[in-house]
mmCIF file of C-alpha atoms and ligand atoms in Angstrom:
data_model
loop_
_atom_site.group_PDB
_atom_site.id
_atom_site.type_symbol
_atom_site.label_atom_id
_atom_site.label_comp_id
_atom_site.label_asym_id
_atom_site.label_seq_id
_atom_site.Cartn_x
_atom_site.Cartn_y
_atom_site.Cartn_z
ATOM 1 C CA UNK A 13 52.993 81.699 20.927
ATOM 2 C CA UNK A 14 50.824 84.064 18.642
ATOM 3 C CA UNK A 15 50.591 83.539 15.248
ATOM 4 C CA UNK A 16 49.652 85.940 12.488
ATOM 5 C CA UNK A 17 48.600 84.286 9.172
ATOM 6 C CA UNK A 18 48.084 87.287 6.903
ATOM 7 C CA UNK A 19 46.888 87.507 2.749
ATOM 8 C CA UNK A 20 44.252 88.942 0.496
ATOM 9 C CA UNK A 21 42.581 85.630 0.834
ATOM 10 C CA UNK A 22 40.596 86.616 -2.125
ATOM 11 C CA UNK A 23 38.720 83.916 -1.847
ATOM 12 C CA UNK A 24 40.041 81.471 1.261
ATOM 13 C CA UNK A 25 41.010 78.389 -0.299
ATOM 14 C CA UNK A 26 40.710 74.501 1.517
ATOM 15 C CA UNK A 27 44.827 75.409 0.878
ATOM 16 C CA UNK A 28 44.661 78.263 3.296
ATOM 17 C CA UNK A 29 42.733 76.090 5.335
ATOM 18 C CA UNK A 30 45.014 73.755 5.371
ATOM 19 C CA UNK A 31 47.545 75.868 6.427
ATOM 20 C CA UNK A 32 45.494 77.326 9.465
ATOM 21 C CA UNK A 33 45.261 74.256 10.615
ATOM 22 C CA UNK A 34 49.003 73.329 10.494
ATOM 23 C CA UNK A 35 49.602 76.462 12.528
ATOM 24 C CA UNK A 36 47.019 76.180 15.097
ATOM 25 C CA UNK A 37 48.716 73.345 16.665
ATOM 26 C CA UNK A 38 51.657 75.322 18.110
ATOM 27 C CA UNK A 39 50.174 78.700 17.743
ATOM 28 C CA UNK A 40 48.210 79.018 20.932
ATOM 29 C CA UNK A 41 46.607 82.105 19.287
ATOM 30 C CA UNK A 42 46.253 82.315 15.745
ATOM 31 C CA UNK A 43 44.962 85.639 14.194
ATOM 32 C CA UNK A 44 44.329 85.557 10.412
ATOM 33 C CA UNK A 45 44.710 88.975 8.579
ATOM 34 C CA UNK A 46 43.189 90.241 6.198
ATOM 35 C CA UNK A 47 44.553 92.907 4.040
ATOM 36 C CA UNK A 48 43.653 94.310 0.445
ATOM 37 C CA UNK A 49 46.540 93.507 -1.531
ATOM 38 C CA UNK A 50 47.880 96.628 -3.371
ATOM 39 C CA UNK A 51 48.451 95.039 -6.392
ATOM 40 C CA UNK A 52 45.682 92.752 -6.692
ATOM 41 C CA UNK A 53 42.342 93.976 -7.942
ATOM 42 C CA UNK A 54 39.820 91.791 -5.496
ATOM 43 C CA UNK A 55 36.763 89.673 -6.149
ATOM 44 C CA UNK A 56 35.266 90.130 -2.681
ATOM 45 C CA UNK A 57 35.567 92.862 -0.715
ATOM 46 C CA UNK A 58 37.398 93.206 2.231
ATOM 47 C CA UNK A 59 34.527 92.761 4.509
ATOM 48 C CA UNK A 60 32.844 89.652 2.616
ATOM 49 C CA UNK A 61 36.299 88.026 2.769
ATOM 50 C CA UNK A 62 36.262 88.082 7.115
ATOM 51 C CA UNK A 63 32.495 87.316 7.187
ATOM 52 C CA UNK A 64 33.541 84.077 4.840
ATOM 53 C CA UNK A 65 36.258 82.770 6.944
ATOM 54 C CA UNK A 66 34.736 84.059 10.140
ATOM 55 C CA UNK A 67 32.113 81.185 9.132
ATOM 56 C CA UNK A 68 34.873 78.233 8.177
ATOM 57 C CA UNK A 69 36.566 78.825 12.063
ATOM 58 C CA UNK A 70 32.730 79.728 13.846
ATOM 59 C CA UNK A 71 33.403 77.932 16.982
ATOM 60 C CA UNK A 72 37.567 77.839 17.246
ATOM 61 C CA UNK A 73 38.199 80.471 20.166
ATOM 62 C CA UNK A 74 42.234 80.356 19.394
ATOM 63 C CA UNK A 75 41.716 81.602 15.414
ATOM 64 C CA UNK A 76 41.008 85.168 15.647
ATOM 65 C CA UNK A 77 39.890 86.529 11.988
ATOM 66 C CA UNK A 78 40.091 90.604 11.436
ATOM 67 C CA UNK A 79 41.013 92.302 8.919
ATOM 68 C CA UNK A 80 43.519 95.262 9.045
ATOM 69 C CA UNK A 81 44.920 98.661 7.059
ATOM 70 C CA UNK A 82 48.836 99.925 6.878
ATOM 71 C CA UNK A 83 51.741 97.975 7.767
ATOM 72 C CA UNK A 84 51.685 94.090 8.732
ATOM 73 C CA UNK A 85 54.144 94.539 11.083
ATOM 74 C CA UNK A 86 52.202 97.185 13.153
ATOM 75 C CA UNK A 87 49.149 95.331 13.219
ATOM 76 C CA UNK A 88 51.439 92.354 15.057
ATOM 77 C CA UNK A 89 52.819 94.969 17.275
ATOM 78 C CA UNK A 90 49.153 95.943 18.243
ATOM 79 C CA UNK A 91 48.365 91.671 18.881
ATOM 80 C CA UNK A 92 52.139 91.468 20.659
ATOM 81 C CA UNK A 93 52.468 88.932 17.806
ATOM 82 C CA UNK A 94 55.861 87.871 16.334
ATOM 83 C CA UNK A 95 55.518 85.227 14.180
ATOM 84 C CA UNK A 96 54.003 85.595 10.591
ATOM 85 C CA UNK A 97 52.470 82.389 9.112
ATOM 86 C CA UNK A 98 53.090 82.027 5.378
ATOM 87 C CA UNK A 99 52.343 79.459 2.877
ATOM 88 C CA UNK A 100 54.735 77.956 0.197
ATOM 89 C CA UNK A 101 53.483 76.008 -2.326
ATOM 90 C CA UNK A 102 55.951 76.080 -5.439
ATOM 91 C CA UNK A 103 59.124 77.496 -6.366
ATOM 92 C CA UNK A 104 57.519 80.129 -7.910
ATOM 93 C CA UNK A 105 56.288 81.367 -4.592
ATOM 94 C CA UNK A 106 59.741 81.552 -3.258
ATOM 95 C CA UNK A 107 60.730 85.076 -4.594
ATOM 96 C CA UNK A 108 57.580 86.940 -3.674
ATOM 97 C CA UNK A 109 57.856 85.342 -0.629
ATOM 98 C CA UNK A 110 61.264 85.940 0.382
ATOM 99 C CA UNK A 111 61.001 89.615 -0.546
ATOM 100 C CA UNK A 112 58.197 90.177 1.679
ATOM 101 C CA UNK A 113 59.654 88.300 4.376
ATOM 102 C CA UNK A 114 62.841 90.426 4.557
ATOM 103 C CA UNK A 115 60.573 93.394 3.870
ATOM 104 C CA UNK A 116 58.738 92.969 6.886
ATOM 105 C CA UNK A 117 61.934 92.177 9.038
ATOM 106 C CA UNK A 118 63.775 95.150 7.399
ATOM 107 C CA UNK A 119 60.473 97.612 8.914
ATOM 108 C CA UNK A 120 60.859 95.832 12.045
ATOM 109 C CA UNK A 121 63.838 92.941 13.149
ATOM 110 C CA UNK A 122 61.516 91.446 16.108
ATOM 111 C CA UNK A 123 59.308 89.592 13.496
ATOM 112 C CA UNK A 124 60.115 86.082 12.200
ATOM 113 C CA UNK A 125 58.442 84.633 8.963
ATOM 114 C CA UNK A 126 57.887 80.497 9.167
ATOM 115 C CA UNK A 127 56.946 78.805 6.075
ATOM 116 C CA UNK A 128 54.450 76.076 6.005
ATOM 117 C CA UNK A 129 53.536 73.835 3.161
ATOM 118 C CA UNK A 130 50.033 72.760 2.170
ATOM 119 C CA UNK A 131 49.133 68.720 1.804
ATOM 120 C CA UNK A 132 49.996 67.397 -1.455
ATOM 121 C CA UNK A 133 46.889 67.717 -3.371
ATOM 122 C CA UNK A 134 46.715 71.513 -2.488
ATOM 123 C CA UNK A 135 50.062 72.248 -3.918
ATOM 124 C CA UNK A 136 48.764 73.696 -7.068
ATOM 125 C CA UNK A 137 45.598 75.696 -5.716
ATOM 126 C CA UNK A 138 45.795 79.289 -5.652
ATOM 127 C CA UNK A 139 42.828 81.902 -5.478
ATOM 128 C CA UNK A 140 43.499 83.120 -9.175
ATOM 129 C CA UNK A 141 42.570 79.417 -9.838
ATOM 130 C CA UNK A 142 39.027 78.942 -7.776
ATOM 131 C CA UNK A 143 38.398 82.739 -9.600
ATOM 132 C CA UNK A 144 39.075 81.230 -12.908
ATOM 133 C CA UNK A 145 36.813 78.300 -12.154
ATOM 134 C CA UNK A 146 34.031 79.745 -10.940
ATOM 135 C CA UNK A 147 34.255 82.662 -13.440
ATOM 136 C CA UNK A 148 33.379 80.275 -16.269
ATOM 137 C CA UNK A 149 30.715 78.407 -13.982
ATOM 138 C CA UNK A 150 32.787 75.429 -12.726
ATOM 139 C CA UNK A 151 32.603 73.224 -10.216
ATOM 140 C CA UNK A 152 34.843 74.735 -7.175
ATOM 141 C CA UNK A 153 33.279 72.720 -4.154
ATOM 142 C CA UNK A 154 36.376 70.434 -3.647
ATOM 143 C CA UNK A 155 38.556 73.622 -3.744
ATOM 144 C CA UNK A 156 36.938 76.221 -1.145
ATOM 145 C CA UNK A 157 35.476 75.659 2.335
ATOM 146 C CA UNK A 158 31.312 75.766 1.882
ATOM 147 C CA UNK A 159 30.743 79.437 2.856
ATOM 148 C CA UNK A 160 33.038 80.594 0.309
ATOM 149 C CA UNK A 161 31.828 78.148 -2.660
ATOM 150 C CA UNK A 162 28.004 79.318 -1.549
ATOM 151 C CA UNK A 163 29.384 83.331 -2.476
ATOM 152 C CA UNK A 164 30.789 82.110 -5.323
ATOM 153 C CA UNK A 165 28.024 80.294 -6.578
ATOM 154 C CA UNK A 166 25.862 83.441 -5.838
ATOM 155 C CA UNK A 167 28.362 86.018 -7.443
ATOM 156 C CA UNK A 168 28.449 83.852 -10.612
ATOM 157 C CA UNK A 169 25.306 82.546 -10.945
ATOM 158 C CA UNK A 170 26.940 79.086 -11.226
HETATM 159 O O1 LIG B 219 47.745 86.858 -0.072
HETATM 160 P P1 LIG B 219 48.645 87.961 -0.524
HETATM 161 O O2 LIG B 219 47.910 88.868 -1.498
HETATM 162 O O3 LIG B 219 49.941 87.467 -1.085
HETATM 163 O O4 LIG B 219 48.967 88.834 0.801
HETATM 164 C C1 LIG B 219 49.830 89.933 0.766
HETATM 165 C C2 LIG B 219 49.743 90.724 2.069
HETATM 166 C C3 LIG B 219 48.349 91.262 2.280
HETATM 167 C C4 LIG B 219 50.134 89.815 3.228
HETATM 168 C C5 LIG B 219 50.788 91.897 1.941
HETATM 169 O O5 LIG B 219 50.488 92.640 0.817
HETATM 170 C C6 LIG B 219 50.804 92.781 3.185
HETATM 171 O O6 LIG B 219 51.326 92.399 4.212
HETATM 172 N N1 LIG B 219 50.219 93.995 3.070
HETATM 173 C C7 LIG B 219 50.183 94.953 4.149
HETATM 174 C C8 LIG B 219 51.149 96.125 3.875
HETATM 175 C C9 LIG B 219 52.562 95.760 4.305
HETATM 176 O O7 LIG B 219 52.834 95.492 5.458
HETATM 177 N N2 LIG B 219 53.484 95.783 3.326
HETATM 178 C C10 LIG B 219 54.877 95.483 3.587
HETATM 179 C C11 LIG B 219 55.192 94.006 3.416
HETATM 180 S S1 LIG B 219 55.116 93.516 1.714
#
């Protein structure tokens, strides 16, 4: 089974990674996507975002991380992928998430969405959140994996 866990990841959060790691045990090939996020204006760009979590999976030859331009669902077509990975945190994910989910199945019907949810104590992490932080010089260590807290450290001066 091939996987396709795709976001803005803007930055990757130990929430994402949590998620990854959910998936790679039944995805036998697990490609995370990166996309720029139409309406998101991004920290990092597209290219800093795969170097960072090209660095958290260094060394895991089943998590494939590339980034990728136009639809979602013909990127999967090019990996002969059909599952999209997607995490749910709150209720207040659930409307963005549905939409996008029926989007991508209304552009093509072969594609299935599965929802995963994040441990407990990442249920309230998001990316706006670990940008907030370490926009006012916090302390985001226990909230990004080490390559990404070392960028943000560096972009803010922290
Ligand atoms: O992490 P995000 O920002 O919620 O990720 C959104 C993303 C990048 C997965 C979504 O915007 C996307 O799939 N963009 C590619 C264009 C596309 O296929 N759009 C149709 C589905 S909304």
């Amino acid at each position: 089974m091939t996987g396709v866990y795709p976001g803005s990841f803007d930055p990757f959060t130990l929430g994402h990674k949590d998620i990854v790691e959910r998936a790679a045990k039944f995805c036998d090939k697990l490609y995370i996507a990166v996309s720029e996020n139409i309406n998101k204006k991004h920290l990092f760009t597209l290219e800093e975002r795969v170097e960072m979590i090209r660095e958290v999976f260094a060394g895991n030859d089943n998590i494939i991380v590339e980034s990728f331009n136009g639809l979602l669902v013909d990127y999967m077509q090019s990996k002969k992928a059909a599952y999209i990975i997607r995490g749910l945190r709150a209720v207040s994910d659930f409307e963005y998430e549905f939409q996008m989910a029926f989007a991508n199945r209304s552009i093509n019907n072969n594609v299935e969405t599965i929802f995963m949810v994040p441990g407990s104590r990442y249920l309230f992490l998001s990316s706006t959140i670990v940008r907030d932080i370490a926009y006012n010089k916090g302390d985001v260590s226990s909230l990004v994996p080490e390559p990404v807290c070392k960028r943000l450290i560096e972009k803010y001066n922290i």
